[in-house]
Short mmCIF file of C-alpha atoms in Angstrom, two decimals:
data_model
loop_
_atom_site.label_atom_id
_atom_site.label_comp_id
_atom_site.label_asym_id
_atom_site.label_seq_id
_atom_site.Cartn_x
_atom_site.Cartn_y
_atom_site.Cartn_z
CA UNK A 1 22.71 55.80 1.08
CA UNK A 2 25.27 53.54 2.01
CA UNK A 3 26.18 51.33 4.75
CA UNK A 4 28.37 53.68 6.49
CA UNK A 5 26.17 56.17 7.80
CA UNK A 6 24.98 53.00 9.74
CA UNK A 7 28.08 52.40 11.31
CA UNK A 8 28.48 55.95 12.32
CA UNK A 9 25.69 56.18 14.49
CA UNK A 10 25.78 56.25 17.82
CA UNK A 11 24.13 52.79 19.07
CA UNK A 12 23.13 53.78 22.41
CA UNK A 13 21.29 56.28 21.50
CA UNK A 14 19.13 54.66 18.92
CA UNK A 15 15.93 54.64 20.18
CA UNK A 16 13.32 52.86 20.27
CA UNK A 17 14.79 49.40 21.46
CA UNK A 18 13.43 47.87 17.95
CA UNK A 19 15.06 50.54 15.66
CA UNK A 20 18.31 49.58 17.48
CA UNK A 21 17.79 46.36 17.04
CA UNK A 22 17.13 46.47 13.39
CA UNK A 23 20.29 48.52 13.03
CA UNK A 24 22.52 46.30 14.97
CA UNK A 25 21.51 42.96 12.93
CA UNK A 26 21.84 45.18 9.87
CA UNK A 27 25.58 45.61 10.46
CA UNK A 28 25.75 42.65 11.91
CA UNK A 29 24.90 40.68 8.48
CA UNK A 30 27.18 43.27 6.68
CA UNK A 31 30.09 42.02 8.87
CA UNK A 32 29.76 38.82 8.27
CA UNK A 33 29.57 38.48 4.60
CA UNK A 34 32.47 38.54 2.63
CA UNK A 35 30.70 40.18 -0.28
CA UNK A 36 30.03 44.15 1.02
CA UNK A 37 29.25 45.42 -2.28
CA UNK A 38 26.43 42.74 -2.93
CA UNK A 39 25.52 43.09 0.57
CA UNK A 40 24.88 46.66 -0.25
CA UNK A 41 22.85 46.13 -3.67
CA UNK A 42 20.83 43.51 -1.70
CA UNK A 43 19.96 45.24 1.02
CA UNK A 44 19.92 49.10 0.17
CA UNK A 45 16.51 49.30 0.15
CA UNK A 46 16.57 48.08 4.14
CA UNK A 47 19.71 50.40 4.90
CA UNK A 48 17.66 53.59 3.35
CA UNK A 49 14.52 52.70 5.66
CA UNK A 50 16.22 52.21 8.67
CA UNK A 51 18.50 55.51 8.56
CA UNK A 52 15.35 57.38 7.45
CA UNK A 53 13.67 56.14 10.53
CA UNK A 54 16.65 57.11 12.94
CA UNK A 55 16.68 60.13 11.58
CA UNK A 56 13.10 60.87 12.16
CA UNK A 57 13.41 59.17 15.43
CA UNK A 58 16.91 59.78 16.95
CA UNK A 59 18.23 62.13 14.87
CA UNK A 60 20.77 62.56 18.11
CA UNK A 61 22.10 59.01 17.10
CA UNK A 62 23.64 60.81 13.87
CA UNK A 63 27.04 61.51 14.76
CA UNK A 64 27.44 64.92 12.70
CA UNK A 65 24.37 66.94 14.29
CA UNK A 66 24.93 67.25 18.04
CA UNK A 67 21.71 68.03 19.56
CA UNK A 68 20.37 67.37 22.87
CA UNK A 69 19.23 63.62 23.93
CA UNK A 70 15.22 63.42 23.51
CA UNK A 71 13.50 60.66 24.12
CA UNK A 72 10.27 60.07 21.88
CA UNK A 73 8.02 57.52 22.53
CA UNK A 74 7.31 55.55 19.74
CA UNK A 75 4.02 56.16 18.10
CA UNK A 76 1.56 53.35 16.65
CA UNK A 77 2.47 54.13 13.07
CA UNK A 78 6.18 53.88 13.99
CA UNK A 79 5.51 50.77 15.73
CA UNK A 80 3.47 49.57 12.31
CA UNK A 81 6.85 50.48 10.14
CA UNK A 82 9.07 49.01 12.62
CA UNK A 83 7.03 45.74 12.04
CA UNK A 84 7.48 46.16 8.27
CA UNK A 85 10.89 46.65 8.30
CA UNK A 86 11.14 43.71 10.43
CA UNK A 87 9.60 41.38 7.99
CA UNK A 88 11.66 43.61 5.49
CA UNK A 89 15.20 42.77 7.04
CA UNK A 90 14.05 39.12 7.74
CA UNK A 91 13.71 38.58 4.10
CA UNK A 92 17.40 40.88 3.17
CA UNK A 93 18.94 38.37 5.83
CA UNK A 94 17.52 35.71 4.13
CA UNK A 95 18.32 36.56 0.73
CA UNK A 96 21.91 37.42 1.97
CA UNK A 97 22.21 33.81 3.25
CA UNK A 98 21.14 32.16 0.26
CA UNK A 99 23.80 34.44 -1.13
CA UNK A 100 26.48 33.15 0.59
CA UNK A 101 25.70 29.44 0.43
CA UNK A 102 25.45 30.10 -3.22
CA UNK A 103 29.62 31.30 -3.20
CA UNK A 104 30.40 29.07 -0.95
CA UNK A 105 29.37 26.22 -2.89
CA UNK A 106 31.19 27.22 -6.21
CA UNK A 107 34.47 27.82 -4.22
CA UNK A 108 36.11 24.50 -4.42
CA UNK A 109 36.80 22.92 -0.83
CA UNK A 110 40.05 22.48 1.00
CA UNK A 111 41.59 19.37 0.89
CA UNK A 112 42.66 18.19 4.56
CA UNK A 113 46.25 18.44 4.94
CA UNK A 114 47.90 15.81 4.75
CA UNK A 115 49.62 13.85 8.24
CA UNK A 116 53.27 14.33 6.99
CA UNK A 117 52.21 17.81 5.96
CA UNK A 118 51.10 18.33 9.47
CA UNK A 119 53.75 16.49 11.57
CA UNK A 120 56.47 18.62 9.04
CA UNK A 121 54.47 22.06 10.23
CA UNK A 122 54.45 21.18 13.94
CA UNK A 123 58.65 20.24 13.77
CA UNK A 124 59.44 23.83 12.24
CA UNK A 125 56.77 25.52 14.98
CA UNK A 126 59.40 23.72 17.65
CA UNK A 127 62.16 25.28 15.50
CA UNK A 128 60.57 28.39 16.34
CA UNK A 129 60.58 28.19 19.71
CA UNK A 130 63.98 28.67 20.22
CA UNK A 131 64.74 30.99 22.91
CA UNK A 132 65.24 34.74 21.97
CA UNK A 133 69.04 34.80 23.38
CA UNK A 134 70.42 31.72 21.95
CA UNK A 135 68.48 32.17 18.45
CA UNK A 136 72.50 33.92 17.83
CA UNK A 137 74.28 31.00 19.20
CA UNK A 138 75.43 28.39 15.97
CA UNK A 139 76.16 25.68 18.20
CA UNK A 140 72.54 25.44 19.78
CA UNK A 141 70.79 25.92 16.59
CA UNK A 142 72.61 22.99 15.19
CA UNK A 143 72.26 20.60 18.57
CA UNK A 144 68.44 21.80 18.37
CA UNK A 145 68.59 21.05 14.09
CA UNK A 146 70.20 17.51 14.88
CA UNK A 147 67.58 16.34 17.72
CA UNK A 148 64.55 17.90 15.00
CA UNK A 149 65.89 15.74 12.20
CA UNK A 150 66.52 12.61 13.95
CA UNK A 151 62.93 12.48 15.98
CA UNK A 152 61.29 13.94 12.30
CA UNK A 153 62.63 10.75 11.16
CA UNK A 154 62.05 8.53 14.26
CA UNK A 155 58.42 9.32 13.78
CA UNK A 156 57.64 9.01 10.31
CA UNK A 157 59.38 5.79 10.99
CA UNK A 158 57.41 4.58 13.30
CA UNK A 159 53.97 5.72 11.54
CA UNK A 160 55.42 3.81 7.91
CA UNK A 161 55.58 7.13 6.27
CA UNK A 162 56.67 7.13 2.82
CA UNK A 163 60.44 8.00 2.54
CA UNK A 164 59.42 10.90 0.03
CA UNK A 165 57.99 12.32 2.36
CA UNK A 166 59.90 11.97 4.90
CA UNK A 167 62.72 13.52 2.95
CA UNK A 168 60.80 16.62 2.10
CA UNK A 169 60.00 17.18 5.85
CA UNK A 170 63.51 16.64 6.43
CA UNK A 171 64.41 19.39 4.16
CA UNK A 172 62.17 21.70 5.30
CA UNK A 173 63.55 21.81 8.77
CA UNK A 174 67.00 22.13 7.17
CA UNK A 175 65.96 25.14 5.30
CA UNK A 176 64.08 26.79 8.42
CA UNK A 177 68.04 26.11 10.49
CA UNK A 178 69.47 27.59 7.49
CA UNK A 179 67.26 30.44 7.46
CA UNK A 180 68.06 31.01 10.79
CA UNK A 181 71.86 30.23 10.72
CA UNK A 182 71.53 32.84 7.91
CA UNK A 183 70.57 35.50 10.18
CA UNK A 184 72.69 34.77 13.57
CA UNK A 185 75.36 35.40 11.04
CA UNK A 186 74.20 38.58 9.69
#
């Protein structure tokens, strides 16, 4: 049993409320882990219970038999399994959050980027933003490079950046003009 035959079903017609529900937090928690495959060792025991239920209970839910809506009401014994697999899922989620912490804490972090990093990214996003019908046009792509480089430089300036980096912000913009130069040609 795998997790697909959950995402085929038919939500709306999952019946009772609780068995659609338990479904819907079911692929819920599969969606947001990044692991599916140990998502699906974890929990397969949960996934098997809760298909065999809609298929004693809405088997018109299943997407491959087409048979006319029914509505059942649920019994007491239902109602007693619905409780267990509540209990049941509780402790999948669980175990599929502990999971997760568990990667995420032996993936080393991100380092935040750095303020010349940033203020380097935001000049070549103005680059970009160049309109579409003078993106051909030499001379305005090398008015627009001149007033990039000179603010790029005005600011870093005025924040005391290093002139390292300054000059590698510098020549980023200059590559993104050539780029660009590069393809008005062509």
């Amino acid at each position: 049993m795998t997790i697909e035959k959950l995402q085929k079903l038919k939500l709306s017609a999952v019946q009772p409320d609780a068995l659609q529900t338990a479904v819907k937090e079911l692929l819920a928690d599969y969606e947001e882990t990044s692991d599916k495959k140990a998502f699906e060792e974890i929990a397969k025991e949960n996934i098997e219970k809760v298909f065999s239920m809609v298929e004693r209970l809405a088997p018109d839910a299943i997407v491959k038999e087409q048979k006319p809506a029914k509505k059942k009401a649920p019994s007491k014994t239902v109602k007693k399994e619905l409780d267990k697999m509540t209990s049941d899922i509780k402790l999948c989620r669980a175990k599929i959050r502990k999971f997760n912490e568990e990667k995420r804490k032996n993936e080393p972090k991100k380092p935040k980027p750095m303020r010349h990093t940033k203020i380097k990214g935001h000049f070549i996003s103005i680059a970009n933003l160049i309109p579409v019908k003078l993106k051909e046009n030499v001379s305005v792509q090398k008015e627009a490079e001149r007033v990039l480089l000179r603010a790029h430089r005005g600011i870093m300036n005025a924040y005391k950046m290093n002139t390292v980096t300054t000059e590698k912000g510098l020549d980023a913009i200059k590559e993104k003009f050539d780029k660009m130069e590069e393809n008005a040609k062509n």
